PDB file of C-alpha atoms and ligand atoms in Angstrom:
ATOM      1  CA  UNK B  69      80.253  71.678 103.008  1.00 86.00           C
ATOM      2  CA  UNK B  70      82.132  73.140 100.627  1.00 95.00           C
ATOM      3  CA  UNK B  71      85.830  71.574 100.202  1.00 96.00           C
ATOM      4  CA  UNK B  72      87.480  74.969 100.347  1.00 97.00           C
ATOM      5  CA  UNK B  73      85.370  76.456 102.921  1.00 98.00           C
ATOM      6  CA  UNK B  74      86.397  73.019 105.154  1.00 98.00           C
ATOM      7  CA  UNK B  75      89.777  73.809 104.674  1.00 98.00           C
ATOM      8  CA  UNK B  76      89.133  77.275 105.603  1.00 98.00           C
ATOM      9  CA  UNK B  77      86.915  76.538 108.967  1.00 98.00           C
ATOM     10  CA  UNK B  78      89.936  73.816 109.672  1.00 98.00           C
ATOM     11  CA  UNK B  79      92.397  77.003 109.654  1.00 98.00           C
ATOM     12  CA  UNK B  80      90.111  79.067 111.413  1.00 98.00           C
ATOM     13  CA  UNK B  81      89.882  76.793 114.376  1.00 98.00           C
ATOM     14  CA  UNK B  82      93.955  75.932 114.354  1.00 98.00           C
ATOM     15  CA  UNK B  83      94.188  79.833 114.541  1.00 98.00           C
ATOM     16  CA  UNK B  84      91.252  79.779 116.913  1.00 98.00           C
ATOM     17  CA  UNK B  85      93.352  77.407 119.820  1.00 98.00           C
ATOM     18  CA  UNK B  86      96.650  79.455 119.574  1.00 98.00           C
ATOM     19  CA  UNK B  87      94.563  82.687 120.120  1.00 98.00           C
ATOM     20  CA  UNK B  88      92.437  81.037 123.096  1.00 98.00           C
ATOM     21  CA  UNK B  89      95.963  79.735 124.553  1.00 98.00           C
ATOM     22  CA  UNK B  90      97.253  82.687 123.865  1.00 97.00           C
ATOM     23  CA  UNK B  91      94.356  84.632 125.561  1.00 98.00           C
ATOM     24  CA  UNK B  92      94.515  82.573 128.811  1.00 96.00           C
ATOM     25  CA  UNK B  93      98.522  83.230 129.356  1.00 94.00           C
ATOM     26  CA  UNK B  94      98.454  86.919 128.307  1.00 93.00           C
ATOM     27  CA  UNK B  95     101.560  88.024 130.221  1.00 91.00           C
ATOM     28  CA  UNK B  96     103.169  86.580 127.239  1.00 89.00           C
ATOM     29  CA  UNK B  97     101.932  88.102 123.966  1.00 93.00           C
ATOM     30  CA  UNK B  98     105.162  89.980 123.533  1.00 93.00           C
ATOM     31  CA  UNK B  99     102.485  93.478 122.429  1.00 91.00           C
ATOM     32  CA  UNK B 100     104.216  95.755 119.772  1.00 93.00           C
ATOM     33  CA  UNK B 101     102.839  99.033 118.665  1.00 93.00           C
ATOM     34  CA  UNK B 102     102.209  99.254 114.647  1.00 89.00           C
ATOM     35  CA  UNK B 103     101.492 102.877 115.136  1.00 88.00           C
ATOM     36  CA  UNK B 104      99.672 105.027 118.271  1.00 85.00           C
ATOM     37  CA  UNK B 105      96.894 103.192 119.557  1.00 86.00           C
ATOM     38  CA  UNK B 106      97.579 100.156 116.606  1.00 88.00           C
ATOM     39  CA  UNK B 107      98.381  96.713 118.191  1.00 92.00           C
ATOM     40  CA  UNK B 108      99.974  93.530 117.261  1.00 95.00           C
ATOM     41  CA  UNK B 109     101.494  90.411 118.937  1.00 96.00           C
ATOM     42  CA  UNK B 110     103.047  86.880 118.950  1.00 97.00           C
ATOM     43  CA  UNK B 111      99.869  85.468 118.904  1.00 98.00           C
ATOM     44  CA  UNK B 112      98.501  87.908 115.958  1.00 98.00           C
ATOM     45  CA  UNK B 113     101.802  86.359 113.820  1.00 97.00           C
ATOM     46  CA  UNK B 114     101.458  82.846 114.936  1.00 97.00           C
ATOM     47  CA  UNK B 115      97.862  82.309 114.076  1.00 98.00           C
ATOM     48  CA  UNK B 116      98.353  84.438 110.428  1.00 98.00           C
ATOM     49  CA  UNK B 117     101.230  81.618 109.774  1.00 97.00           C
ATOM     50  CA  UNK B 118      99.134  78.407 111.296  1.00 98.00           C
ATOM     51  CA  UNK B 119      96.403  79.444 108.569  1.00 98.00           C
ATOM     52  CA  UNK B 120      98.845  80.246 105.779  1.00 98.00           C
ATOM     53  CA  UNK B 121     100.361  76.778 106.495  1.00 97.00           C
ATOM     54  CA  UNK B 122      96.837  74.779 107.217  1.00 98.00           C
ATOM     55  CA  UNK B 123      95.686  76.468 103.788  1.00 98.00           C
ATOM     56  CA  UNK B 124      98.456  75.753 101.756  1.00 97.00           C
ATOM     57  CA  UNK B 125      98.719  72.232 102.783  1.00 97.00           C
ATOM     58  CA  UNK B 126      95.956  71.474 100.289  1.00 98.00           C
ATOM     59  CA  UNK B 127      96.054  74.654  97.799  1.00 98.00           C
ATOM     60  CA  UNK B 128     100.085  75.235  97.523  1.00 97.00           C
ATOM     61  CA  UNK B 129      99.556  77.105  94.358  1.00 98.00           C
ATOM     62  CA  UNK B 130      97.391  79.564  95.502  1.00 98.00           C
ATOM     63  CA  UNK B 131      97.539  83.212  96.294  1.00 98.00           C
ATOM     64  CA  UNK B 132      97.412  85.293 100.117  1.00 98.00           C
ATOM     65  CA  UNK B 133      97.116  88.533 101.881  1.00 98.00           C
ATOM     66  CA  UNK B 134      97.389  88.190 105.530  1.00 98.00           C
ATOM     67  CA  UNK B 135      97.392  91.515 107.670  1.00 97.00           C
ATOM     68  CA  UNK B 136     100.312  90.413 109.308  1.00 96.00           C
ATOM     69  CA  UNK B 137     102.564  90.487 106.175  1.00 88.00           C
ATOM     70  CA  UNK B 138     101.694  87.310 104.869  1.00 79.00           C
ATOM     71  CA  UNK B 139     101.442  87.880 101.717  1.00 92.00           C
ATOM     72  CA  UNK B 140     102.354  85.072  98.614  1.00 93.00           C
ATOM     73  CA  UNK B 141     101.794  85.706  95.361  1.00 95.00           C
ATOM     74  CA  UNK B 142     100.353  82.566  93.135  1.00 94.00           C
ATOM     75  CA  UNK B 143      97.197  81.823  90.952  1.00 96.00           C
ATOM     76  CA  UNK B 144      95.525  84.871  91.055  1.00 95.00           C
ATOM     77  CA  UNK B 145      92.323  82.916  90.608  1.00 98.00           C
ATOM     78  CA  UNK B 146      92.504  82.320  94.055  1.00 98.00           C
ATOM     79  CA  UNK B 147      92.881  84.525  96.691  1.00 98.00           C
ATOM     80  CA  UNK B 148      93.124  83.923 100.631  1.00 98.00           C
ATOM     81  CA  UNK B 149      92.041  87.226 102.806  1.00 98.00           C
ATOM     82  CA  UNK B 150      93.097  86.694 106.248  1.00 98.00           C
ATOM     83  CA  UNK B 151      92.607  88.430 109.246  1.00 98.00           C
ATOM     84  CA  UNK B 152      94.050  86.278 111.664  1.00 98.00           C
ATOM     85  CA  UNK B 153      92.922  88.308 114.756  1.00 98.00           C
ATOM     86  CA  UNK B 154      90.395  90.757 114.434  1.00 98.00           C
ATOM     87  CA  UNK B 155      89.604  92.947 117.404  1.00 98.00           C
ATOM     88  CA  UNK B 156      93.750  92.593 118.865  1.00 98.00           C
ATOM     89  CA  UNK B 157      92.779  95.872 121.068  1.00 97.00           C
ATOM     90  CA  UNK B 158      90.264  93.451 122.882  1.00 98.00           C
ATOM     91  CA  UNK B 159      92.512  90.585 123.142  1.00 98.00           C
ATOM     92  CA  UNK B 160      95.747  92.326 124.812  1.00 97.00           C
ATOM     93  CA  UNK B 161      93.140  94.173 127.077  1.00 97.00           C
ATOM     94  CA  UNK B 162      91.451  91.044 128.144  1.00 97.00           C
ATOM     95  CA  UNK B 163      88.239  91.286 126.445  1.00 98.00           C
ATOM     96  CA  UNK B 164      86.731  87.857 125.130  1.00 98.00           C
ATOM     97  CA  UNK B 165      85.792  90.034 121.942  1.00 98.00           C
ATOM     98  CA  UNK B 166      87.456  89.074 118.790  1.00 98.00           C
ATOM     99  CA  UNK B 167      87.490  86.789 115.736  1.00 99.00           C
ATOM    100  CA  UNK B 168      89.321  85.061 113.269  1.00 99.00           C
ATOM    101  CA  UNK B 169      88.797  86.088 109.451  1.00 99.00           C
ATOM    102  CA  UNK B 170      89.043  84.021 106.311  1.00 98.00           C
ATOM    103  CA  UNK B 171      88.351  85.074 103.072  1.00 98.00           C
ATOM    104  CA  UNK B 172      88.268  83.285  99.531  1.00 98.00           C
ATOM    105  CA  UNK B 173      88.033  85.054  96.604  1.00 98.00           C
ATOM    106  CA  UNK B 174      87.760  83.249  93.309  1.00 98.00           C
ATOM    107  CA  UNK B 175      88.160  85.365  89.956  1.00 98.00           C
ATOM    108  CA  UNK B 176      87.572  88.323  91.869  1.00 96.00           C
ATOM    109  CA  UNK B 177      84.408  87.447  93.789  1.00 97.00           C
ATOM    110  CA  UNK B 178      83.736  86.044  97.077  1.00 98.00           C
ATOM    111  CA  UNK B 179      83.511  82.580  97.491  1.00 98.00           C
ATOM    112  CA  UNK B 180      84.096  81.308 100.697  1.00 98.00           C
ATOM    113  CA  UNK B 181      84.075  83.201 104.395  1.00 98.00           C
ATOM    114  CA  UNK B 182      84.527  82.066 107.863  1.00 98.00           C
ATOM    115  CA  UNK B 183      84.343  84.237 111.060  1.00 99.00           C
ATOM    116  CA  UNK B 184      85.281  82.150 114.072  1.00 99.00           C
ATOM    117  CA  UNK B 185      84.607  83.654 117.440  1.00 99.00           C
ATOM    118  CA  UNK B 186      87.296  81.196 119.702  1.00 98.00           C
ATOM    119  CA  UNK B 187      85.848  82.512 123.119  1.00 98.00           C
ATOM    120  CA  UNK B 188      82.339  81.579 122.307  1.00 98.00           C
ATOM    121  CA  UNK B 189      83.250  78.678 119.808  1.00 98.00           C
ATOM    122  CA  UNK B 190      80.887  80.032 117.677  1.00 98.00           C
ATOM    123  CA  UNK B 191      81.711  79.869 113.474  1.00 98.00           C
ATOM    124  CA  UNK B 192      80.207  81.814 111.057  1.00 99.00           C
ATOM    125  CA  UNK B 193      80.393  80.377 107.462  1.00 98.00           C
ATOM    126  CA  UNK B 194      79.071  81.081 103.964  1.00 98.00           C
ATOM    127  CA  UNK B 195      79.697  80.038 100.535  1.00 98.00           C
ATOM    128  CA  UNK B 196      78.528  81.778  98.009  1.00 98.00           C
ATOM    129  CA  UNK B 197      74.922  80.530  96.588  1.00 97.00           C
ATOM    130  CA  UNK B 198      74.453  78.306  99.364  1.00 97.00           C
ATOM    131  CA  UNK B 199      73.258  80.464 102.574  1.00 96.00           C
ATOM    132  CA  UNK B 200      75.333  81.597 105.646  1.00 98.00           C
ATOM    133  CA  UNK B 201      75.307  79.698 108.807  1.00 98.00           C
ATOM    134  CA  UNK B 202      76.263  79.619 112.374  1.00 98.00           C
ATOM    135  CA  UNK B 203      77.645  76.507 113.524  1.00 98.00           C
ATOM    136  CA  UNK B 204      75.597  74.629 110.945  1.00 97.00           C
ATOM    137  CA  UNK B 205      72.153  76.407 111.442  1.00 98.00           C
ATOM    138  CA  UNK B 206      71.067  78.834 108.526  1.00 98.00           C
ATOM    139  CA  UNK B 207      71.258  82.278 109.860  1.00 98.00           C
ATOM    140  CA  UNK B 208      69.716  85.718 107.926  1.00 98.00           C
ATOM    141  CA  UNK B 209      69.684  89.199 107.950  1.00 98.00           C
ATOM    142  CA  UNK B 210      66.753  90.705 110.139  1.00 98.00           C
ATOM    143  CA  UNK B 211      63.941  92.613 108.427  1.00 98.00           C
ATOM    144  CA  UNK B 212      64.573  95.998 110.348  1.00 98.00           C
ATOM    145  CA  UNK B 213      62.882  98.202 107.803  1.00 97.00           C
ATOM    146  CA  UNK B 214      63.864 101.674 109.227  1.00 98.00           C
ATOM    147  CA  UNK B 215      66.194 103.002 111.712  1.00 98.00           C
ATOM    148  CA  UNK B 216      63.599 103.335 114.312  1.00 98.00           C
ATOM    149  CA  UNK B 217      64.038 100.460 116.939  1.00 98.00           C
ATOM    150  CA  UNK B 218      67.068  99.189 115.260  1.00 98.00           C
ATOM    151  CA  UNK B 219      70.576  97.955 116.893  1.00 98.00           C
ATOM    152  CA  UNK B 220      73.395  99.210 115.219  1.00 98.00           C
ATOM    153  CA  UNK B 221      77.086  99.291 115.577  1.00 98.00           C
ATOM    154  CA  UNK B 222      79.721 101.260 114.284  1.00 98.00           C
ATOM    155  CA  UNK B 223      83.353 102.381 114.978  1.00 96.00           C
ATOM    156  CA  UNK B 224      85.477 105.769 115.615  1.00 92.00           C
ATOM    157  CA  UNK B 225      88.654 106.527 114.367  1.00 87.00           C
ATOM    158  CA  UNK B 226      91.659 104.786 116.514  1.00 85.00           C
ATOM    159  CA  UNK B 227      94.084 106.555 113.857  1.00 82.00           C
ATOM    160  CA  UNK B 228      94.332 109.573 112.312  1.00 80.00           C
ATOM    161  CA  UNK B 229      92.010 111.276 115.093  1.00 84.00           C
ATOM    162  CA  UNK B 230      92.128 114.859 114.014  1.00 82.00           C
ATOM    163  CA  UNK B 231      91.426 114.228 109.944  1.00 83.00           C
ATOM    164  CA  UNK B 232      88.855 111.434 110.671  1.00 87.00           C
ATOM    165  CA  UNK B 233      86.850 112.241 113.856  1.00 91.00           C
ATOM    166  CA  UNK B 234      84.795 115.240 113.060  1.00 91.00           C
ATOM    167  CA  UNK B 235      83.102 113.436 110.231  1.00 91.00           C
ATOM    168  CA  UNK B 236      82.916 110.336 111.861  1.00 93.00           C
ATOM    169  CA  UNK B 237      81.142 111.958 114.915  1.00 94.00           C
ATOM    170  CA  UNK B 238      78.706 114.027 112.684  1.00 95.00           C
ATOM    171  CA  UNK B 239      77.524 110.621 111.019  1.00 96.00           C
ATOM    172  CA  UNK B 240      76.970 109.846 114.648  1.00 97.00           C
ATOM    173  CA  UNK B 241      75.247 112.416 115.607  1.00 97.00           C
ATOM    174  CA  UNK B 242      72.724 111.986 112.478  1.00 98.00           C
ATOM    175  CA  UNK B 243      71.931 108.212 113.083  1.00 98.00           C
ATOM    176  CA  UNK B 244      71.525 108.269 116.700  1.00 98.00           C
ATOM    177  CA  UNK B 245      68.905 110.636 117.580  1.00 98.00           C
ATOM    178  CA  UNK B 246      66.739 108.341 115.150  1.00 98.00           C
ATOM    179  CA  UNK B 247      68.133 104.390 116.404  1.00 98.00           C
ATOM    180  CA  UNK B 248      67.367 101.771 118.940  1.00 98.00           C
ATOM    181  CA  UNK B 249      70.635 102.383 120.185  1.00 98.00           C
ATOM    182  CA  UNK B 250      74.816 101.779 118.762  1.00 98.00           C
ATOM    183  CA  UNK B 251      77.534  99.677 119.754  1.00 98.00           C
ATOM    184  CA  UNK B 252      81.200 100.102 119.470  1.00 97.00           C
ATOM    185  CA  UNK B 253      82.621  96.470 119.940  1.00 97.00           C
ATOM    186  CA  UNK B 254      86.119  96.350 118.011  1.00 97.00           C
ATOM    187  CA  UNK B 255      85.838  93.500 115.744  1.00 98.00           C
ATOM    188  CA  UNK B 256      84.963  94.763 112.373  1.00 98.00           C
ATOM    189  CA  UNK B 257      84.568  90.749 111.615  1.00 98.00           C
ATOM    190  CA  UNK B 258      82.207  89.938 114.612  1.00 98.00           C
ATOM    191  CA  UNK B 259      79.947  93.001 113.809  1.00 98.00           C
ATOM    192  CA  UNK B 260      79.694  92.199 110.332  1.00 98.00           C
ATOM    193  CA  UNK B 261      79.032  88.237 111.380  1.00 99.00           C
ATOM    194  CA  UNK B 262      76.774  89.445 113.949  1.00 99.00           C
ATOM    195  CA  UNK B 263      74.477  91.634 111.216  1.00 99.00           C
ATOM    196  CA  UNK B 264      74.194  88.361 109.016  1.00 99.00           C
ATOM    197  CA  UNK B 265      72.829  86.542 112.190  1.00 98.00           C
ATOM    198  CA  UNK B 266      70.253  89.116 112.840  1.00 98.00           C
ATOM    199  CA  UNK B 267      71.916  89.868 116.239  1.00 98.00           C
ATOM    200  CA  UNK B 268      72.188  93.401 114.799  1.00 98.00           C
ATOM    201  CA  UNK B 269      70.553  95.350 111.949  1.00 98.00           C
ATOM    202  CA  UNK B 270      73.481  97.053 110.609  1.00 98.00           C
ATOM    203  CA  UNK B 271      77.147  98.248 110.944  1.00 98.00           C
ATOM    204  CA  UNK B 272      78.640 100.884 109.244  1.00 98.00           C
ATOM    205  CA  UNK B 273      82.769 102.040 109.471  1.00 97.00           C
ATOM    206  CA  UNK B 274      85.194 103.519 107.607  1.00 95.00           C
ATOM    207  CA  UNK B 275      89.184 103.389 106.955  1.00 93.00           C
ATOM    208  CA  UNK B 276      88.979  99.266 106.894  1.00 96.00           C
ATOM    209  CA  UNK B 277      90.812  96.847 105.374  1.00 97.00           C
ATOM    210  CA  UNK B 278      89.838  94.377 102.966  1.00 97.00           C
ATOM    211  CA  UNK B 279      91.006  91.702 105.505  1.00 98.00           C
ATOM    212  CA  UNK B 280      88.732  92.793 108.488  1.00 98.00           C
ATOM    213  CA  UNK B 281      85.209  93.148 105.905  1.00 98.00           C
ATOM    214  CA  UNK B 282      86.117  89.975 103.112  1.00 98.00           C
ATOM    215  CA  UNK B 283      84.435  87.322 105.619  1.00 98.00           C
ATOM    216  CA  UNK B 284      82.105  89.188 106.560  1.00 98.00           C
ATOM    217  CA  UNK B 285      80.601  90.654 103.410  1.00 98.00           C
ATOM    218  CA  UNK B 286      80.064  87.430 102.193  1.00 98.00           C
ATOM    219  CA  UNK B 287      78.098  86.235 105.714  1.00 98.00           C
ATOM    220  CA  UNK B 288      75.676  89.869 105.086  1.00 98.00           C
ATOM    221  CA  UNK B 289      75.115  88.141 101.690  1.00 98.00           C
ATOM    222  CA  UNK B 290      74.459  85.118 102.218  1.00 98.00           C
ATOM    223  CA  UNK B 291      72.489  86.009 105.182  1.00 98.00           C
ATOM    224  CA  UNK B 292      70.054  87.933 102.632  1.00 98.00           C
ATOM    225  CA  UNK B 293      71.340  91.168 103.376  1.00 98.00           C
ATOM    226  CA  UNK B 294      73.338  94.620 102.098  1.00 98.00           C
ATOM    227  CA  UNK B 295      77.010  95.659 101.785  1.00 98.00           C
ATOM    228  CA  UNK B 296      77.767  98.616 100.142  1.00 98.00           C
ATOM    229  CA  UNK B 297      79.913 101.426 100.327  1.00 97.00           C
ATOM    230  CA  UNK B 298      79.243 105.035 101.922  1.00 94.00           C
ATOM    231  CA  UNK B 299      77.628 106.248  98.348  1.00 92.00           C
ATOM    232  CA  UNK B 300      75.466 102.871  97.749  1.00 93.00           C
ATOM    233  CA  UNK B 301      78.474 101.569  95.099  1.00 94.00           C
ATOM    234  CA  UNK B 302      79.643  98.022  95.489  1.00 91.00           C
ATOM    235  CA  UNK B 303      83.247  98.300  96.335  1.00 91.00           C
ATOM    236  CA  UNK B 304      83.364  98.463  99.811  1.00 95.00           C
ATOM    237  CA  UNK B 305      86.957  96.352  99.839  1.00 95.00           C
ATOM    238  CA  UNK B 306      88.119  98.917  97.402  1.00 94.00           C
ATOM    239  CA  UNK B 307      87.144 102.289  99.303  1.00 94.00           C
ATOM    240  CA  UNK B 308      87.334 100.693 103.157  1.00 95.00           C
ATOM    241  CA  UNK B 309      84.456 102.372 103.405  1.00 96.00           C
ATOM    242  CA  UNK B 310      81.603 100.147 104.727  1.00 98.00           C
ATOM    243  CA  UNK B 311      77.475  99.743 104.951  1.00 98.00           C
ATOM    244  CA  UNK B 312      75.845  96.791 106.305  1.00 98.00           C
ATOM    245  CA  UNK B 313      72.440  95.797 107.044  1.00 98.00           C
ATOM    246  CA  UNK B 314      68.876  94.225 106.445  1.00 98.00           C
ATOM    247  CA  UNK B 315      68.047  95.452 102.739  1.00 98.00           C
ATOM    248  CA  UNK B 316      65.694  97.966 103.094  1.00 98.00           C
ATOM    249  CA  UNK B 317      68.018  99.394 106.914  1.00 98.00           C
ATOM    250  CA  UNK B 318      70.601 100.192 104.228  1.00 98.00           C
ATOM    251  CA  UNK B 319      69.560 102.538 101.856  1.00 98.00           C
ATOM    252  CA  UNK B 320      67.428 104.112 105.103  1.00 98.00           C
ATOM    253  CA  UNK B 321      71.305 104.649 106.747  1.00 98.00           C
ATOM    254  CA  UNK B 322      73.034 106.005 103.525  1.00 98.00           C
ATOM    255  CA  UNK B 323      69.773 108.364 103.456  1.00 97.00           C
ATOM    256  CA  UNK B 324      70.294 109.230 106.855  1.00 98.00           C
ATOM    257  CA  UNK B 325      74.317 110.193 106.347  1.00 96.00           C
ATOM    258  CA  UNK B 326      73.086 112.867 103.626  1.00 95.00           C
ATOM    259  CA  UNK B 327      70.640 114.426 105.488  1.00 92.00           C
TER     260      UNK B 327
HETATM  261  P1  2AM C1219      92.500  94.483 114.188  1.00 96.21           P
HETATM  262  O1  2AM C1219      92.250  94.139 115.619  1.00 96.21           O
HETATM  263  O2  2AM C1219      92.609  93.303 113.295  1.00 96.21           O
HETATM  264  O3  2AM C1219      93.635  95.430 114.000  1.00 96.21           O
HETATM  265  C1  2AM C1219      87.868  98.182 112.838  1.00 96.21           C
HETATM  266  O4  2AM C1219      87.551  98.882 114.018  1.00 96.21           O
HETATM  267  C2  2AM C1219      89.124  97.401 112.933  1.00 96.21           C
HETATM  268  O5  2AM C1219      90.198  98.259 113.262  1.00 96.21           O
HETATM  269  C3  2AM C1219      89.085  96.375 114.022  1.00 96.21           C
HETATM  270  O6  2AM C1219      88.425  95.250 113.568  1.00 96.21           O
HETATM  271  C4  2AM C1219      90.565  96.228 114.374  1.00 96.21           C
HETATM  272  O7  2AM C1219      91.185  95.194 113.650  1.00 96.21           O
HETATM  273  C5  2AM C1219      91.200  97.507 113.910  1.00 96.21           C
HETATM  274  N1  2AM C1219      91.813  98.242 115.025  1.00 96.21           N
HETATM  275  C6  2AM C1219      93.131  98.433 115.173  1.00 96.21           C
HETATM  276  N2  2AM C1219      93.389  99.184 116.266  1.00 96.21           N
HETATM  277  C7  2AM C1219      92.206  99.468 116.846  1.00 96.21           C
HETATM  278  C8  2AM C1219      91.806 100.228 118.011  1.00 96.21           C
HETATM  279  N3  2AM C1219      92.677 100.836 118.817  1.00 96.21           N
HETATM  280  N4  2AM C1219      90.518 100.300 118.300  1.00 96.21           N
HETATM  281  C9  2AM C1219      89.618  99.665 117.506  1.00 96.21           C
HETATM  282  N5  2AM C1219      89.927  98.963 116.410  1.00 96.21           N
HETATM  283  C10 2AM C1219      91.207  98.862 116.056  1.00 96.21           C
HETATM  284 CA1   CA C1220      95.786  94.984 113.502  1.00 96.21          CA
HETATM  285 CA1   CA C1221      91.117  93.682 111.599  1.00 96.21          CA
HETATM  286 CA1   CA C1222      94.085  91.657 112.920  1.00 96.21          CA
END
């Protein structure tokens, strides 16, 4: 493996035991509201800072963007994404859905990505060139050709409802008279690690973060699949506007969206 992406899976799985602890005592998370229906809590902050620390332990010098404010600037060159919990809705609720995220980008490209699911101990990891796996075993993309049959997931806006919902609800309405069926799970990072494993054929959402799609975009990759954004371009991180799938499910979804 890959010394950086060690480092990272080593974070991941510090992070990973203070969110299952965390998870188990839950009348202790200390919940704050970011904004209406927008989440964070002790355990949120706690893991962001048990990564930043794990990581910086062996790469003081280098740059990070945590959601939860951690951000330090250093060598550009390298860049830490972190989502420390992804899917917080989930965990304060008491659903075993959710994920830590950990993103390395080096001169502006991604280079190393972990999504670790703590409730199911499963890790998602991919470097870039060298395949993405789930704990160890090679994992790709599946071959969905066509919306017909497929699995998909997607997301509706938790913010912003009156701007964001009518559009996101006509997209909807276009893709799911012609799919296998959609799911709505709340971890941008376990949807995304669960397209690269085949599990499903594609995701699409929009108004993310770099921090929830910077793992993940790598495991689509590396899996042998598609991330785009909603016009085909290749900024995705940029716009927070996100396609994911099996190559040829892809262009059959952004196809679908114009229609
Ligand atoms: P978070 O848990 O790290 O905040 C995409 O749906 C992303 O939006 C999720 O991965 C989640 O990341 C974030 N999110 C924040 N509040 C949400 C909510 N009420 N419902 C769903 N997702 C939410
Ligand atoms: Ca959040
Ligand atoms: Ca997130
Ligand atoms: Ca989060």
């Amino acid at each position: 493996m890959h010394a950086m992406l060690n480092i990272a899976v080593r974070a991941a799985r510090v992070a990973g035991n203070i969110i299952a602890q965390g998870f188990e005592h839950r009348d202790d998370l200390m919940t704050e509201s970011k904004s209406e229906n927008d989440y964070v809590t002790r355990v949120d902050k706690e893991a962001e800072q048990a990564i930043i620390n794990k990581i910086r332990q062996s790469y003081p010098d280098h740059s990070f963007i945590g959601e939860e404010g951690g951000v330090i600037d250093g060598d550009e060159d390298f860049k830490w994404i972190i989502d420390p919990l992804d899917g917080t809705t989930n965990f304060v609720r008491g659903v075993p859905h959710f994920a830590v995220s950990i993103a390395l980008m080096h001169k502006g490209r991604l280079d190393q990505g972990v999504v670790f699911d703590p409730i199911r101990n499963e890790l998602f990891t991919a470097s870039r060139g060298a395949s993405a796996q789930l704990n160890g075993y090679r994992i790709r993309c599946s071959n969905a050709k066509e919306l017909r049959g497929s699995l998909l997931a997607t997301a509706f806006p938790f913010k912003n409802k009156e701007q964001e919902l009518a559009e996101s609800l006509q997209l909807f309405s276009k893709v799911y008279p012609q799919c296998g069926d959609i799911r709505r799970g709340g971890s941008a990072a376990l949807d995304m690690a669960y397209v690269a494993a085949g599990r499903l054929d594609g995701y699409w959402e929009k108004g993310l973060k770099p921090w929830d799609m910077a793992a993940g975009a790598l495991l689509i990759q590396e899996a042998g699949g598609l991330v785009t954004d909603f016009n085909g371009g290749h900024e995705p991180m940029k716009t927070g506007s996100l396609v994911c799938g099996s190559t040829k499910l892809v262009p059959a979804l952004l196809k679908t969206f114009k229609q």
